[in-house]
Amino acid sequence: MHPDGEFDLEGLSTALAALSLGGVPETFPDAPLPFEGVDWSSHDWLTRVCEVQHWLCLDQELHAGAPPRDLALTLFQGLDMPEPADAFVDEGGQIRLTALGFAQLEARVALAQQHKERFEQDLADDFGPAQATRRWLAGWEDASLAVDLDSVQVHAKVTTWTIKWFKDLAEAQPSRLELNPSYQRDQVWSTSDSQKLIDSVLRGIPLPSIILNQRKSSRIHEIVDGKQRLTALLRFIGCHPDGVRYARERSTEAAPFELFQRDYPAWKRALGIRSPEEREHGLPFRLSPYPKGPLAPLAGKYYCEIREARVTIQGSEEAVEDVFEGPSDYRIPIILYQNTDLEQIHKVFGLYNKQGKQLNAEELRNAIYHHLDLTRLLLALAGDSQRPEALVPFVEGTSWTVVPELLAYLDVSKARFHRTKLVSWVAAVLTHAPRSDAKGVRTPSTSRFINSMLEAVTSNARHALQDAANLRNLAAALTGGAALLRRLAGETVLGFAGETVREANGRSPREAERRRGQGGRVETALRFTGDGAIDPSFANRKGSSGRWEDLPVVAAWSACALAVLGGHEPSTAEAVALRTVTEGLRPIARHQGRTQWSYLARTILQWLDALAVDLDRLDRSLKQQLGASCLPTLRAVAAQAQESA
């Protein structure tokens, strides 16, 4: 028995009660009824947790009418505890928390409070309810990435460098500074952000640490954290490697590269370079306008125009040129890893960024698991890598434009590795089975599911997705499925005199009529079923065309990839059948683990049925090409959903 006095039950009671107050995200079915406290001497605490469960973003829904023991098991399964029964004891029918259960619940409630406060702040800052809800859900996705630091061994030192040290590394031939490792996000700072950083330097304000990794047996320094800051510094003084490379390519006899180095504004004017081009290609930028103050004389000027100007840094006056290119007193703190495996760096990198919430879940995942061929393949397929052929040399003959073209057509955002997340999600659906227990298949959140796939590959050197041949098969399935989905989404389906024909690429009904006449077909069109083999209501809850929500993308793409793996090419009649099926499939508002999984399983299986895919053949093909079949999981989840309906 664990007496109440061992735990701060009063504090937890207050925190749970706070979750029952105020407005709620749009994904909640209802706002909880406010309550003031929790009775821990009865089953009341389980009832109260049920009332605020949606703030806790559990993987499974709690049903208040369930037997208390079953309810407690479901709660701690939803908190992703490996052994949920360790979280409580059953004393004559009374469910009491153990120390482990209390700690787990307290941690989740505290996290829920943080997300609730941010949601309320977003509303106060005039974000609409829909946008505040999306940001709330994204916050939970970011929080779900666990970093396992067991057996991590790192060799690091803390020091300080002048800006000139970075300049020298960047200008070495060949360059000794790698600003664009494939796990890093693209440049995301605006010119205004970069100007603010240079403003800080000129005022002597210290910058946060920059983290570098000096590769084994190499003089290359790879940027682990601080890319945006370092990019701004190098751009400002005109020595960013991308900018220098671009300047050499653009230079002409009238505007030689020497002019770029000596008088950038003149070079820029001669070639008609505009500000967006500066940012895109890493070229220099102007300082901010300063209406008054010590930096006012430097306002709106480029670095080459202010080299000899004097500024006060840490109490002493220096030339601007000395601050950026000399032995200045202004130094930047550095954390330098040496002789440390990239996998270990990426894990520490993940922990470092978790502390400050600097990166989102996709960026952290990409960094932590970047040592896997699978991770790099998913990154390349999504179009989030500038050099896919070099990133995954073990995959040959793949068209790297197919998936990005599909996602662009579906209007899926490409910001911050979001497309890589969707590719990873589909890959996990195809290849990775979540854990099962006596109650059935566990239904983890999206991030936990993708992470568990990558962790399974990491921990097993004999995993099927460690094999290059299986990865090539996966690449073929994802690209083939993307091509099929693009075709189904873009076809116009018409009926003519007893047969159905398709006009490719989404031609309008009027154009289809004209082409029908030109092609010698004089029969009268019997019916027009829409702009594609997929009803527009399938794509998003508003039922309009254009941007697809993530869940329909993953479900449809997974089904198409499975059709490709099964060697099935849909016929015209099957495309029409799919149109009928998708008329009754709408995206769900609530993305809770179990609800989300039920939608995916049901939708994928209905698509495969409409497309007349031979499931027995598909099952054999999956085992042969990917090393495992996802069909048992999909069937089990669909059956669970039907039983609980």
PDB file of C-alpha atoms in Angstrom, residues 170-363:
ATOM      1  CA  ALA A 170      34.707  28.547 -44.820  1.00  0.00           C
ATOM      2  CA  GLU A 171      37.312  30.017 -47.199  1.00  0.00           C
ATOM      3  CA  ALA A 172      39.797  27.128 -46.986  1.00  0.00           C
ATOM      4  CA  GLN A 173      40.344  25.226 -50.229  1.00  0.00           C
ATOM      5  CA  PRO A 174      38.598  22.878 -50.016  1.00  0.00           C
ATOM      6  CA  SER A 175      36.236  24.346 -47.423  1.00  0.00           C
ATOM      7  CA  ARG A 176      36.622  22.916 -43.938  1.00  0.00           C
ATOM      8  CA  LEU A 177      33.147  24.031 -42.832  1.00  0.00           C
ATOM      9  CA  GLU A 178      30.076  21.904 -43.680  1.00  0.00           C
ATOM     10  CA  LEU A 179      27.066  24.171 -43.284  1.00  0.00           C
ATOM     11  CA  ASN A 180      24.556  21.858 -44.948  1.00  0.00           C
ATOM     12  CA  PRO A 181      24.730  18.337 -43.524  1.00  0.00           C
ATOM     13  CA  SER A 182      21.681  16.504 -44.813  1.00  0.00           C
ATOM     14  CA  TYR A 183      20.067  16.248 -41.370  1.00  0.00           C
ATOM     15  CA  GLN A 184      19.949  20.049 -41.034  1.00  0.00           C
ATOM     16  CA  ARG A 185      16.901  22.083 -41.992  1.00  0.00           C
ATOM     17  CA  ASP A 186      17.185  24.588 -44.823  1.00  0.00           C
ATOM     18  CA  GLN A 187      17.817  28.251 -44.186  1.00  0.00           C
ATOM     19  CA  VAL A 188      14.695  29.451 -42.379  1.00  0.00           C
ATOM     20  CA  TRP A 189      15.750  32.866 -41.110  1.00  0.00           C
ATOM     21  CA  SER A 190      14.426  35.905 -42.898  1.00  0.00           C
ATOM     22  CA  THR A 191      16.769  38.752 -43.798  1.00  0.00           C
ATOM     23  CA  SER A 192      15.283  40.633 -40.846  1.00  0.00           C
ATOM     24  CA  ASP A 193      16.314  37.801 -38.505  1.00  0.00           C
ATOM     25  CA  SER A 194      19.851  37.900 -39.903  1.00  0.00           C
ATOM     26  CA  GLN A 195      20.026  41.680 -39.539  1.00  0.00           C
ATOM     27  CA  LYS A 196      19.046  41.394 -35.870  1.00  0.00           C
ATOM     28  CA  LEU A 197      21.877  38.962 -35.247  1.00  0.00           C
ATOM     29  CA  ILE A 198      24.451  41.292 -36.828  1.00  0.00           C
ATOM     30  CA  ASP A 199      22.953  44.104 -34.780  1.00  0.00           C
ATOM     31  CA  SER A 200      23.648  42.027 -31.648  1.00  0.00           C
ATOM     32  CA  VAL A 201      27.274  41.489 -32.666  1.00  0.00           C
ATOM     33  CA  LEU A 202      27.848  45.174 -33.366  1.00  0.00           C
ATOM     34  CA  ARG A 203      26.434  46.033 -29.949  1.00  0.00           C
ATOM     35  CA  GLY A 204      28.666  43.445 -28.248  1.00  0.00           C
ATOM     36  CA  ILE A 205      25.738  41.250 -27.162  1.00  0.00           C
ATOM     37  CA  PRO A 206      26.905  37.617 -26.635  1.00  0.00           C
ATOM     38  CA  LEU A 207      25.517  34.924 -28.936  1.00  0.00           C
ATOM     39  CA  PRO A 208      24.402  31.424 -27.850  1.00  0.00           C
ATOM     40  CA  SER A 209      26.782  28.496 -28.326  1.00  0.00           C
ATOM     41  CA  ILE A 210      27.422  27.037 -31.753  1.00  0.00           C
ATOM     42  CA  ILE A 211      27.855  23.255 -31.768  1.00  0.00           C
ATOM     43  CA  LEU A 212      30.315  21.663 -34.202  1.00  0.00           C
ATOM     44  CA  ASN A 213      31.385  18.122 -34.901  1.00  0.00           C
ATOM     45  CA  GLN A 214      34.883  17.484 -36.217  1.00  0.00           C
ATOM     46  CA  ARG A 215      34.520  14.307 -38.201  1.00  0.00           C
ATOM     47  CA  LYS A 216      36.741  11.346 -37.501  1.00  0.00           C
ATOM     48  CA  SER A 217      39.969  11.355 -39.526  1.00  0.00           C
ATOM     49  CA  SER A 218      38.947  14.632 -41.147  1.00  0.00           C
ATOM     50  CA  ARG A 219      39.547  18.357 -40.833  1.00  0.00           C
ATOM     51  CA  ILE A 220      35.920  19.081 -41.754  1.00  0.00           C
ATOM     52  CA  HIS A 221      33.840  20.843 -39.107  1.00  0.00           C
ATOM     53  CA  GLU A 222      30.152  19.968 -39.413  1.00  0.00           C
ATOM     54  CA  ILE A 223      27.534  22.348 -38.026  1.00  0.00           C
ATOM     55  CA  VAL A 224      25.303  20.517 -35.537  1.00  0.00           C
ATOM     56  CA  ASP A 225      23.469  23.480 -34.037  1.00  0.00           C
ATOM     57  CA  GLY A 226      23.651  27.168 -34.901  1.00  0.00           C
ATOM     58  CA  LYS A 227      23.355  26.943 -38.679  1.00  0.00           C
ATOM     59  CA  GLN A 228      21.070  29.958 -38.944  1.00  0.00           C
ATOM     60  CA  ARG A 229      23.400  32.140 -36.846  1.00  0.00           C
ATOM     61  CA  LEU A 230      26.531  31.065 -38.684  1.00  0.00           C
ATOM     62  CA  THR A 231      24.830  31.488 -42.055  1.00  0.00           C
ATOM     63  CA  ALA A 232      23.928  35.079 -41.134  1.00  0.00           C
ATOM     64  CA  LEU A 233      27.496  35.885 -40.052  1.00  0.00           C
ATOM     65  CA  LEU A 234      29.105  34.468 -43.200  1.00  0.00           C
ATOM     66  CA  ARG A 235      26.538  36.019 -45.528  1.00  0.00           C
ATOM     67  CA  PHE A 236      27.023  39.451 -44.005  1.00  0.00           C
ATOM     68  CA  ILE A 237      30.768  39.505 -44.634  1.00  0.00           C
ATOM     69  CA  GLY A 238      30.425  37.953 -48.094  1.00  0.00           C
ATOM     70  CA  CYS A 239      32.121  34.614 -47.501  1.00  0.00           C
ATOM     71  CA  HIS A 240      29.264  32.138 -47.263  1.00  0.00           C
ATOM     72  CA  PRO A 241      30.371  29.213 -49.490  1.00  0.00           C
ATOM     73  CA  ASP A 242      27.054  29.117 -51.385  1.00  0.00           C
ATOM     74  CA  GLY A 243      27.162  32.875 -51.940  1.00  0.00           C
ATOM     75  CA  VAL A 244      30.760  32.829 -53.143  1.00  0.00           C
ATOM     76  CA  ARG A 245      29.995  29.951 -55.518  1.00  0.00           C
ATOM     77  CA  TYR A 246      26.952  31.762 -56.900  1.00  0.00           C
ATOM     78  CA  ALA A 247      28.877  35.035 -57.249  1.00  0.00           C
ATOM     79  CA  ARG A 248      31.540  33.301 -59.332  1.00  0.00           C
ATOM     80  CA  GLU A 249      28.847  31.840 -61.595  1.00  0.00           C
ATOM     81  CA  ARG A 250      27.052  35.187 -62.051  1.00  0.00           C
ATOM     82  CA  SER A 251      30.130  37.361 -62.498  1.00  0.00           C
ATOM     83  CA  THR A 252      30.789  38.773 -65.948  1.00  0.00           C
ATOM     84  CA  GLU A 253      33.504  40.831 -67.579  1.00  0.00           C
ATOM     85  CA  ALA A 254      31.556  43.979 -66.703  1.00  0.00           C
ATOM     86  CA  ALA A 255      30.931  42.750 -63.146  1.00  0.00           C
ATOM     87  CA  PRO A 256      33.931  40.537 -62.256  1.00  0.00           C
ATOM     88  CA  PHE A 257      34.223  38.459 -59.100  1.00  0.00           C
ATOM     89  CA  GLU A 258      36.897  40.856 -57.850  1.00  0.00           C
ATOM     90  CA  LEU A 259      34.224  43.579 -57.789  1.00  0.00           C
ATOM     91  CA  PHE A 260      31.974  41.288 -55.701  1.00  0.00           C
ATOM     92  CA  GLN A 261      34.759  41.009 -53.117  1.00  0.00           C
ATOM     93  CA  ARG A 262      35.687  44.700 -53.128  1.00  0.00           C
ATOM     94  CA  ASP A 263      32.425  46.585 -53.761  1.00  0.00           C
ATOM     95  CA  TYR A 264      29.417  44.324 -53.458  1.00  0.00           C
ATOM     96  CA  PRO A 265      26.775  47.079 -54.023  1.00  0.00           C
ATOM     97  CA  ALA A 266      28.391  47.972 -57.364  1.00  0.00           C
ATOM     98  CA  TRP A 267      28.529  44.308 -58.411  1.00  0.00           C
ATOM     99  CA  LYS A 268      24.912  43.881 -57.367  1.00  0.00           C
ATOM    100  CA  ARG A 269      23.742  46.912 -59.352  1.00  0.00           C
ATOM    101  CA  ALA A 270      25.650  45.822 -62.451  1.00  0.00           C
ATOM    102  CA  LEU A 271      23.878  42.446 -62.465  1.00  0.00           C
ATOM    103  CA  GLY A 272      20.472  43.590 -61.233  1.00  0.00           C
ATOM    104  CA  ILE A 273      20.551  41.404 -58.133  1.00  0.00           C
ATOM    105  CA  ARG A 274      17.478  41.858 -55.916  1.00  0.00           C
ATOM    106  CA  SER A 275      16.971  41.110 -52.209  1.00  0.00           C
ATOM    107  CA  PRO A 276      15.126  37.755 -52.625  1.00  0.00           C
ATOM    108  CA  GLU A 277      18.016  36.529 -54.760  1.00  0.00           C
ATOM    109  CA  GLU A 278      20.466  37.579 -52.036  1.00  0.00           C
ATOM    110  CA  ARG A 279      18.709  35.450 -49.449  1.00  0.00           C
ATOM    111  CA  GLU A 280      18.170  32.458 -51.723  1.00  0.00           C
ATOM    112  CA  HIS A 281      21.818  32.199 -52.759  1.00  0.00           C
ATOM    113  CA  GLY A 282      23.643  33.256 -49.580  1.00  0.00           C
ATOM    114  CA  LEU A 283      24.734  36.693 -50.789  1.00  0.00           C
ATOM    115  CA  PRO A 284      25.455  39.648 -48.464  1.00  0.00           C
ATOM    116  CA  PHE A 285      22.644  41.766 -47.002  1.00  0.00           C
ATOM    117  CA  ARG A 286      22.332  45.320 -45.669  1.00  0.00           C
ATOM    118  CA  LEU A 287      22.203  46.325 -42.026  1.00  0.00           C
ATOM    119  CA  SER A 288      18.872  47.322 -40.531  1.00  0.00           C
ATOM    120  CA  PRO A 289      17.834  50.971 -40.605  1.00  0.00           C
ATOM    121  CA  TYR A 290      18.737  52.580 -37.277  1.00  0.00           C
ATOM    122  CA  PRO A 291      16.927  55.921 -36.863  1.00  0.00           C
ATOM    123  CA  LYS A 292      19.037  56.851 -33.836  1.00  0.00           C
ATOM    124  CA  GLY A 293      21.643  55.510 -31.442  1.00  0.00           C
ATOM    125  CA  PRO A 294      25.317  54.556 -31.822  1.00  0.00           C
ATOM    126  CA  LEU A 295      24.702  52.388 -34.903  1.00  0.00           C
ATOM    127  CA  ALA A 296      22.707  55.030 -36.802  1.00  0.00           C
ATOM    128  CA  PRO A 297      25.685  55.960 -39.062  1.00  0.00           C
ATOM    129  CA  LEU A 298      25.817  52.322 -40.250  1.00  0.00           C
ATOM    130  CA  ALA A 299      22.122  52.071 -41.075  1.00  0.00           C
ATOM    131  CA  GLY A 300      21.191  50.340 -44.349  1.00  0.00           C
ATOM    132  CA  LYS A 301      24.807  49.740 -45.423  1.00  0.00           C
ATOM    133  CA  TYR A 302      26.642  46.639 -46.566  1.00  0.00           C
ATOM    134  CA  TYR A 303      29.689  45.270 -44.750  1.00  0.00           C
ATOM    135  CA  CYS A 304      32.139  46.497 -47.408  1.00  0.00           C
ATOM    136  CA  GLU A 305      30.845  50.046 -46.807  1.00  0.00           C
ATOM    137  CA  ILE A 306      31.433  50.065 -43.026  1.00  0.00           C
ATOM    138  CA  ARG A 307      34.678  48.098 -42.585  1.00  0.00           C
ATOM    139  CA  GLU A 308      36.532  51.100 -41.174  1.00  0.00           C
ATOM    140  CA  ALA A 309      33.684  52.325 -38.952  1.00  0.00           C
ATOM    141  CA  ARG A 310      34.271  52.137 -35.191  1.00  0.00           C
ATOM    142  CA  VAL A 311      31.993  50.358 -32.719  1.00  0.00           C
ATOM    143  CA  THR A 312      32.268  49.756 -28.978  1.00  0.00           C
ATOM    144  CA  ILE A 313      32.598  46.077 -28.078  1.00  0.00           C
ATOM    145  CA  GLN A 314      32.709  45.071 -24.412  1.00  0.00           C
ATOM    146  CA  GLY A 315      33.930  48.518 -23.353  1.00  0.00           C
ATOM    147  CA  SER A 316      36.648  48.987 -26.005  1.00  0.00           C
ATOM    148  CA  GLU A 317      36.442  50.596 -29.425  1.00  0.00           C
ATOM    149  CA  GLU A 318      37.174  48.426 -32.478  1.00  0.00           C
ATOM    150  CA  ALA A 319      36.924  48.714 -36.237  1.00  0.00           C
ATOM    151  CA  VAL A 320      34.023  46.710 -37.682  1.00  0.00           C
ATOM    152  CA  GLU A 321      36.523  44.851 -39.861  1.00  0.00           C
ATOM    153  CA  ASP A 322      38.433  43.705 -36.764  1.00  0.00           C
ATOM    154  CA  VAL A 323      35.235  42.402 -35.158  1.00  0.00           C
ATOM    155  CA  PHE A 324      34.481  40.151 -38.138  1.00  0.00           C
ATOM    156  CA  GLU A 325      37.928  39.442 -39.607  1.00  0.00           C
ATOM    157  CA  GLY A 326      40.473  40.193 -36.898  1.00  0.00           C
ATOM    158  CA  PRO A 327      41.626  39.127 -33.427  1.00  0.00           C
ATOM    159  CA  SER A 328      38.622  40.747 -31.781  1.00  0.00           C
ATOM    160  CA  ASP A 329      37.638  40.543 -28.133  1.00  0.00           C
ATOM    161  CA  TYR A 330      34.195  39.546 -29.411  1.00  0.00           C
ATOM    162  CA  ARG A 331      34.103  35.747 -29.295  1.00  0.00           C
ATOM    163  CA  ILE A 332      31.431  33.089 -29.757  1.00  0.00           C
ATOM    164  CA  PRO A 333      31.089  30.131 -27.364  1.00  0.00           C
ATOM    165  CA  ILE A 334      31.729  26.798 -29.095  1.00  0.00           C
ATOM    166  CA  ILE A 335      30.932  23.207 -28.155  1.00  0.00           C
ATOM    167  CA  LEU A 336      33.258  21.080 -30.271  1.00  0.00           C
ATOM    168  CA  TYR A 337      32.787  17.320 -30.549  1.00  0.00           C
ATOM    169  CA  GLN A 338      35.772  15.299 -31.748  1.00  0.00           C
ATOM    170  CA  ASN A 339      36.266  11.623 -32.543  1.00  0.00           C
ATOM    171  CA  THR A 340      32.615  10.949 -31.745  1.00  0.00           C
ATOM    172  CA  ASP A 341      30.336   8.810 -33.911  1.00  0.00           C
ATOM    173  CA  LEU A 342      27.635  10.766 -35.711  1.00  0.00           C
ATOM    174  CA  GLU A 343      24.952   8.554 -34.175  1.00  0.00           C
ATOM    175  CA  GLN A 344      26.072   9.600 -30.690  1.00  0.00           C
ATOM    176  CA  ILE A 345      26.289  13.270 -31.723  1.00  0.00           C
ATOM    177  CA  HIS A 346      22.761  13.128 -33.090  1.00  0.00           C
ATOM    178  CA  LYS A 347      21.402  11.662 -29.843  1.00  0.00           C
ATOM    179  CA  VAL A 348      23.057  14.351 -27.752  1.00  0.00           C
ATOM    180  CA  PHE A 349      21.922  16.915 -30.307  1.00  0.00           C
ATOM    181  CA  GLY A 350      18.352  15.692 -29.798  1.00  0.00           C
ATOM    182  CA  LEU A 351      18.590  16.034 -26.022  1.00  0.00           C
ATOM    183  CA  TYR A 352      20.167  19.497 -26.322  1.00  0.00           C
ATOM    184  CA  ASN A 353      17.347  20.734 -28.513  1.00  0.00           C
ATOM    185  CA  LYS A 354      14.643  19.094 -26.415  1.00  0.00           C
ATOM    186  CA  GLN A 355      15.704  21.290 -23.506  1.00  0.00           C
ATOM    187  CA  GLY A 356      15.026  24.473 -25.431  1.00  0.00           C
ATOM    188  CA  LYS A 357      12.349  23.181 -27.839  1.00  0.00           C
ATOM    189  CA  GLN A 358      14.423  24.683 -30.646  1.00  0.00           C
ATOM    190  CA  LEU A 359      13.555  22.037 -33.241  1.00  0.00           C
ATOM    191  CA  ASN A 360      10.343  20.219 -34.034  1.00  0.00           C
ATOM    192  CA  ALA A 361       9.845  16.458 -33.898  1.00  0.00           C
ATOM    193  CA  GLU A 362      10.701  15.850 -37.560  1.00  0.00           C
ATOM    194  CA  GLU A 363      13.955  17.806 -37.336  1.00  0.00           C
TER     195      GLU A 363
END
